[in-house]
XYZ file of C-alpha atoms in Angstrom:
454
model
C 97.443 116.252 92.263
C 93.443 115.393 90.847
C 93.175 115.236 87.636
C 89.071 115.303 85.616
C 90.600 114.725 82.006
C 93.414 111.762 81.584
C 95.982 112.661 82.231
C 98.214 113.207 79.251
C 95.130 115.660 77.667
C 95.649 117.630 81.573
C 99.829 118.506 80.639
C 99.097 118.448 76.809
C 97.111 121.612 77.624
C 99.727 122.828 80.866
C 102.354 122.269 80.093
C 101.854 121.934 75.576
C 105.140 122.258 74.289
C 107.143 120.235 77.719
C 109.069 116.557 75.868
C 106.836 113.338 77.491
C 107.796 111.281 75.092
C 111.782 110.052 74.444
C 111.072 107.337 72.064
C 114.505 105.845 70.568
C 115.663 108.733 68.798
C 112.376 110.485 69.192
C 111.390 113.417 71.931
C 107.135 113.721 71.086
C 105.864 117.117 73.563
C 102.021 116.474 75.437
C 100.406 118.018 72.753
C 102.518 115.594 70.469
C 101.900 112.906 72.679
C 98.069 113.476 73.155
C 97.460 114.324 69.809
C 98.979 111.000 68.995
C 96.801 109.487 71.089
C 93.416 110.665 70.574
C 94.780 109.780 66.835
C 95.446 105.664 68.093
C 92.068 105.597 70.598
C 89.220 106.797 67.579
C 90.860 104.056 65.473
C 90.801 101.181 68.317
C 87.632 102.456 69.035
C 85.985 102.409 64.577
C 87.049 98.270 65.824
C 84.975 98.293 68.247
C 86.957 98.778 71.833
C 84.400 100.745 74.254
C 83.942 100.513 77.969
C 85.171 98.003 79.393
C 85.875 95.507 76.772
C 89.527 93.234 77.691
C 91.787 93.496 75.472
C 95.473 91.534 76.138
C 97.657 93.982 74.564
C 100.999 91.341 73.902
C 104.475 92.997 73.280
C 107.774 93.963 74.729
C 108.774 97.410 75.868
C 108.913 99.973 72.733
C 106.646 103.321 71.518
C 104.743 101.307 70.015
C 103.552 99.478 73.431
C 103.336 102.460 75.848
C 100.433 104.461 72.996
C 98.684 101.522 73.061
C 99.322 101.132 76.395
C 97.326 105.246 76.305
C 95.249 104.626 73.587
C 92.777 101.658 74.885
C 92.112 103.427 78.214
C 91.697 106.471 76.658
C 88.630 103.526 75.474
C 87.676 102.417 78.044
C 89.070 99.269 78.697
C 90.469 96.649 80.727
C 94.127 96.193 79.800
C 96.003 92.521 79.833
C 99.408 93.126 79.750
C 100.725 89.587 77.694
C 104.770 88.456 78.371
C 105.311 87.389 75.090
C 107.424 84.172 76.047
C 104.109 83.117 78.559
C 103.363 79.469 77.396
C 100.330 78.876 74.180
C 98.806 75.849 76.600
C 99.175 78.653 79.641
C 97.457 81.141 77.953
C 94.497 79.066 76.562
C 93.232 78.143 79.644
C 93.288 81.157 81.500
C 92.385 84.149 78.846
C 88.785 82.142 79.081
C 88.690 83.451 83.031
C 89.763 86.791 82.471
C 86.839 87.517 79.477
C 89.167 88.925 77.261
C 87.790 90.413 73.246
C 90.697 91.497 71.526
C 94.203 90.730 71.163
C 96.515 93.078 70.536
C 100.042 91.594 69.462
C 102.934 93.802 68.788
C 106.397 92.875 67.841
C 105.995 89.924 68.672
C 104.398 86.558 66.660
C 101.580 86.257 66.629
C 99.883 83.278 69.085
C 95.890 84.852 70.713
C 94.763 83.085 66.958
C 91.571 82.760 68.945
C 90.977 86.304 69.611
C 90.314 89.248 67.465
C 93.442 90.447 66.475
C 93.623 94.831 66.081
C 95.029 96.536 64.544
C 97.176 100.019 65.862
C 96.049 102.368 62.878
C 95.204 106.135 63.284
C 91.829 107.347 62.576
C 89.331 109.924 63.110
C 86.206 111.228 64.674
C 85.884 108.173 66.816
C 84.444 108.859 70.064
C 86.585 107.691 73.035
C 85.663 107.219 76.877
C 85.731 110.769 79.599
C 88.342 110.210 82.699
C 86.676 108.539 84.707
C 89.782 107.654 87.894
C 87.568 104.912 88.835
C 86.997 102.454 86.131
C 89.448 99.229 85.982
C 92.111 100.154 83.773
C 94.919 97.434 84.413
C 94.340 93.087 85.194
C 97.672 92.499 86.029
C 98.981 89.056 86.665
C 100.761 87.886 89.823
C 102.999 85.273 89.882
C 101.246 82.657 93.024
C 103.787 79.621 93.671
C 100.934 77.106 92.391
C 97.627 76.786 89.583
C 97.228 79.161 87.290
C 98.293 83.459 87.075
C 95.588 85.232 89.003
C 95.172 89.085 87.774
C 94.337 91.685 90.405
C 92.691 94.239 89.039
C 93.096 98.421 89.028
C 91.737 101.870 87.906
C 93.599 104.445 87.183
C 92.920 106.087 90.364
C 94.687 102.944 92.602
C 97.525 103.610 90.139
C 98.237 106.839 90.847
C 97.847 106.282 94.217
C 100.794 104.087 93.697
C 102.518 106.718 91.759
C 101.887 109.814 94.491
C 102.928 107.782 97.836
C 106.756 107.328 96.071
C 107.493 109.982 94.342
C 106.162 111.800 98.151
C 109.622 109.803 98.942
C 111.459 109.782 95.835
C 111.344 113.748 93.845
C 110.658 113.573 90.650
C 109.756 117.093 88.160
C 108.526 117.915 85.782
C 112.223 117.889 84.494
C 112.867 114.616 85.244
C 113.405 111.536 82.998
C 112.871 108.256 83.976
C 113.445 105.958 82.134
C 110.945 102.686 81.370
C 113.526 99.923 82.612
C 111.153 96.804 83.337
C 108.207 95.852 82.036
C 105.122 96.511 81.329
C 103.367 92.998 81.502
C 104.569 93.492 85.506
C 103.482 95.921 87.818
C 106.440 97.554 88.386
C 106.928 99.154 84.680
C 103.336 99.381 85.076
C 104.648 102.093 88.079
C 107.230 103.871 86.586
C 104.557 105.218 83.643
C 101.864 106.223 86.236
C 104.844 108.064 87.988
C 105.241 110.164 85.310
C 101.820 110.682 84.187
C 101.502 112.167 87.531
C 104.418 114.625 87.831
C 103.844 115.670 84.076
C 107.722 114.811 83.090
C 109.180 112.582 80.959
C 109.107 108.793 80.516
C 112.086 107.811 78.031
C 111.915 104.324 75.821
C 114.043 102.563 74.070
C 114.704 99.614 72.605
C 117.371 97.781 71.170
C 120.593 99.253 72.797
C 122.700 99.209 76.054
C 121.856 100.128 79.268
C 123.778 102.869 79.501
C 123.251 104.809 75.965
C 118.264 103.744 77.423
C 119.545 106.072 79.972
C 120.964 108.834 77.867
C 119.817 112.189 79.535
C 117.279 110.132 82.714
C 117.868 111.392 86.321
C 115.776 108.515 87.215
C 115.787 104.304 86.192
C 114.483 101.512 88.141
C 117.572 98.312 88.509
C 118.425 95.496 89.881
C 121.722 95.425 91.865
C 124.242 94.356 89.528
C 123.075 96.641 86.435
C 124.015 99.681 88.919
C 127.696 97.624 89.388
C 128.570 97.215 85.648
C 127.029 101.787 85.167
C 129.314 102.244 87.863
C 132.632 99.901 87.063
C 132.245 100.605 82.404
C 133.162 104.967 83.752
C 130.359 105.552 81.625
C 128.702 109.156 82.374
C 125.784 109.028 83.906
C 123.043 111.787 84.022
C 120.656 110.026 87.192
C 119.840 111.620 90.233
C 118.068 108.656 92.118
C 117.507 104.605 91.625
C 115.108 102.374 92.803
C 117.344 99.297 92.942
C 115.741 95.807 93.223
C 115.778 91.758 93.042
C 119.023 91.085 95.397
C 120.199 92.314 98.710
C 122.117 95.845 97.799
C 125.655 96.169 98.888
C 126.461 99.193 100.914
C 129.392 99.482 98.630
C 127.629 99.728 96.635
C 125.052 103.055 97.143
C 128.433 104.035 98.519
C 130.311 104.472 94.873
C 126.565 106.201 93.782
C 126.701 108.289 96.205
C 130.242 109.769 94.452
C 128.533 109.912 91.216
C 125.289 111.979 92.637
C 122.700 108.702 92.370
C 121.234 108.457 95.739
C 119.730 104.236 95.942
C 116.867 103.175 97.218
C 115.120 100.492 97.670
C 112.085 99.153 99.100
C 108.995 96.616 99.108
C 105.819 95.929 96.328
C 103.184 94.046 95.303
C 101.285 93.371 92.394
C 98.211 94.125 94.295
C 99.410 96.780 96.544
C 100.429 98.533 92.179
C 103.889 98.513 93.562
C 105.320 100.331 96.322
C 104.489 99.237 99.126
C 106.654 101.015 102.023
C 110.492 102.555 100.564
C 114.136 103.622 102.217
C 117.394 105.382 100.635
C 119.066 102.140 101.117
C 121.478 101.161 104.066
C 122.840 98.103 104.118
C 120.238 97.333 107.072
C 117.796 94.940 105.642
C 114.857 95.972 105.792
C 112.756 97.735 103.623
C 111.997 100.984 105.309
C 108.765 103.181 106.661
C 104.990 102.891 105.032
C 104.933 105.361 102.313
C 102.290 107.690 102.773
C 98.961 106.463 102.116
C 99.419 102.703 102.963
C 98.937 101.467 106.419
C 101.272 98.201 107.415
C 101.368 95.881 110.266
C 102.262 91.941 111.247
C 99.869 89.340 112.846
C 100.455 86.336 113.744
C 104.158 87.565 111.507
C 102.457 87.749 108.776
C 102.961 90.261 107.070
C 98.886 92.209 106.428
C 98.422 95.728 104.339
C 95.406 98.937 103.470
C 97.015 101.158 100.579
C 94.591 103.458 98.364
C 97.075 101.856 96.089
C 95.482 97.990 96.458
C 93.305 96.664 93.630
C 89.585 96.392 93.160
C 89.713 92.616 93.536
C 91.097 88.998 91.624
C 89.051 89.589 87.591
C 87.542 85.649 87.535
C 84.195 85.007 84.614
C 82.900 88.229 85.213
C 83.420 89.255 88.821
C 85.883 90.303 90.986
C 86.863 88.263 94.053
C 87.496 90.839 96.621
C 91.344 90.986 97.876
C 90.460 92.406 101.292
C 90.212 89.779 104.678
C 86.514 90.080 107.488
C 89.135 92.809 109.273
C 89.353 94.953 105.987
C 92.664 93.939 105.155
C 95.193 92.949 102.362
C 97.203 89.123 104.039
C 99.668 89.301 102.021
C 100.928 85.664 102.940
C 105.243 87.207 103.352
C 106.578 87.020 106.929
C 107.464 90.089 108.515
C 108.280 92.110 110.464
C 108.354 96.168 112.388
C 111.005 97.380 114.743
C 110.091 101.776 115.459
C 107.997 101.449 112.975
C 110.550 100.417 109.094
C 109.070 96.722 107.830
C 111.687 93.717 107.748
C 110.348 91.157 105.890
C 111.437 87.970 105.413
C 110.394 85.916 103.004
C 106.606 83.497 101.741
C 105.724 81.738 103.854
C 104.459 79.017 101.724
C 108.428 78.607 101.028
C 109.457 77.704 104.888
C 110.678 74.819 104.531
C 111.596 72.564 107.859
C 115.698 70.787 107.777
C 116.172 68.570 111.171
C 113.365 70.332 112.346
C 114.726 73.539 112.321
C 113.065 76.064 110.034
C 114.855 77.491 106.533
C 113.652 81.206 104.912
C 114.874 80.639 101.258
C 114.992 84.344 101.391
C 117.027 84.692 104.091
C 119.304 82.245 102.989
C 118.927 83.880 99.574
C 120.090 87.162 100.805
C 122.837 86.300 102.213
C 124.283 83.652 98.991
C 123.522 87.236 96.809
C 126.373 89.589 98.462
C 128.967 87.290 97.153
C 130.108 89.394 94.156
C 129.766 87.517 91.475
C 126.519 86.687 92.188
C 123.151 87.962 89.683
C 121.056 85.672 91.433
C 120.064 82.885 93.486
C 117.310 80.833 94.321
C 117.262 78.395 97.556
C 114.688 75.061 97.638
C 114.167 71.965 99.623
C 115.360 68.544 98.226
C 113.593 66.273 99.581
C 115.468 63.366 102.085
C 114.596 60.933 103.925
C 117.016 61.106 106.573
C 116.128 65.599 107.150
C 112.668 65.342 105.756
C 114.242 68.683 103.087
C 117.626 69.730 102.708
C 118.220 73.251 101.551
C 120.134 73.117 97.370
C 121.382 76.475 95.697
C 120.264 77.521 91.779
C 122.794 80.238 91.069
C 123.862 82.304 88.096
C 127.093 84.302 88.151
C 128.765 85.551 85.927
C 130.900 83.303 84.117
C 133.866 81.959 85.767
C 132.344 80.851 89.002
C 132.789 78.472 90.754
C 130.594 77.100 92.388
C 132.306 74.265 94.530
C 133.750 77.646 95.702
C 130.378 79.280 97.336
C 130.048 76.296 99.995
C 132.918 78.123 101.533
C 132.515 80.981 101.161
C 129.099 80.525 103.160
C 130.626 77.716 105.710
C 131.079 81.520 108.110
C 128.015 83.242 106.335
C 125.314 80.935 107.431
C 124.194 78.856 110.207
C 124.775 74.856 109.596
C 121.326 73.931 108.392
C 120.974 76.486 105.948
C 124.085 75.731 103.740
C 123.073 74.866 100.614
C 124.454 70.900 100.346
C 124.143 71.226 96.615
C 125.287 74.144 94.227
C 123.662 73.751 90.339
C 123.347 76.143 87.746
C 120.617 77.765 86.846
C 118.871 76.181 83.674
C 118.405 78.749 80.118
C 114.669 76.792 80.025
C 114.242 78.763 83.418
C 114.844 82.233 82.660
C 111.272 83.979 81.559
C 111.912 86.890 79.923
C 111.175 89.808 83.450
C 109.079 87.701 85.156
C 109.703 86.134 88.678
C 111.032 82.342 88.297
C 108.692 79.934 89.705
C 109.751 78.692 92.194
C 107.796 76.091 91.971
C 108.933 74.680 89.057
C 112.681 74.677 90.011
C 111.447 72.193 93.328
C 110.219 70.085 90.808
C 113.454 70.238 88.721
C 115.577 69.549 92.360
C 113.709 67.181 93.021
C 114.010 65.230 89.964
C 116.009 62.727 88.367
C 117.229 65.468 86.279
C 118.017 67.721 88.361
């Protein structure tokens, strides 16, 4: 699909009376959506938003947040979506490097008081920007393990290239509906929006309701395995046809149970810099993440995953300039360890996470994949504990069901992990490390485990 105007304007002309958005209990056709975005963009333009303006968009998923995102893009803004739970001290240090001019905060306490505040109100007769697919559309914070997060910059064209690759594998027709189940401050949430815009289908945005209610009428969703288990076990009526799973090991028993309900399960590998998914496959219980999607190339160099893709970011934004992603060979070196067999990529873990215990290399993600198959474990992290004899020893930090006995896990893994991989301590994940939808910092967990408090 090649757009010559904003995607919502394109679909308003071609599918004007078809439903575009299911917002809580309200629906909007493509024509109504286009009218609302036009009016909101006019209101933002009257407040000073023009081509190239940097805008921090802070809030949780809501109908207003999605409309604000589209309207800001139509004004030509560089949109920086922010997790409402990011601490003010981090934002005070980070935002000056990103040339942010305005703040639009929705559904959360105002925090960015040092920036001019925008109101999401309709306007009239204001000139907004024409569609330019190579204009910067988004700035998405990475979850780097050290230092400040980086802001990966993507054009609309890069986002559409990401969507096109995913939809080449996972059918999504104009009659289908994808639930916005992931936050827009995460690249995976943005991926859902761009797939919807590319296909001209339906997007569901529902707040403060149980997942099975949010999925009402939805054919597609992006979930973690625990969410799908609960949906299947609760025997709720489901209209799902396809689920893109992520975040943990995917048991064959789960995919089999979903298949019996007519739900195809997909899994894959993606990263912020590539605007979401790079490789994907039907989940089959094997450790690989499938082959590269169309318009992506993946290779292994000295054990590291290298990537080329039309969906790659233009660079990292820093003080008004773009820092290139690509190395001197024209590839993005991901810092992920991996291997390719018969064209299918297996990701072994982050190079930065590898540590050694008595000379044995431990890749935390390999250990975590095993522990995560325990039926009562929903999330697990393995980090190194400094040890005078061994150098480091593995410690497991676990989130699971309320009646999970952590001590029993040591026995459970005894025949599933090599002796040197078996954690020497099992700790419950403290609530303060849960970040409301963004990745938990391994560095912070490691510091905690190696402190007196840990």
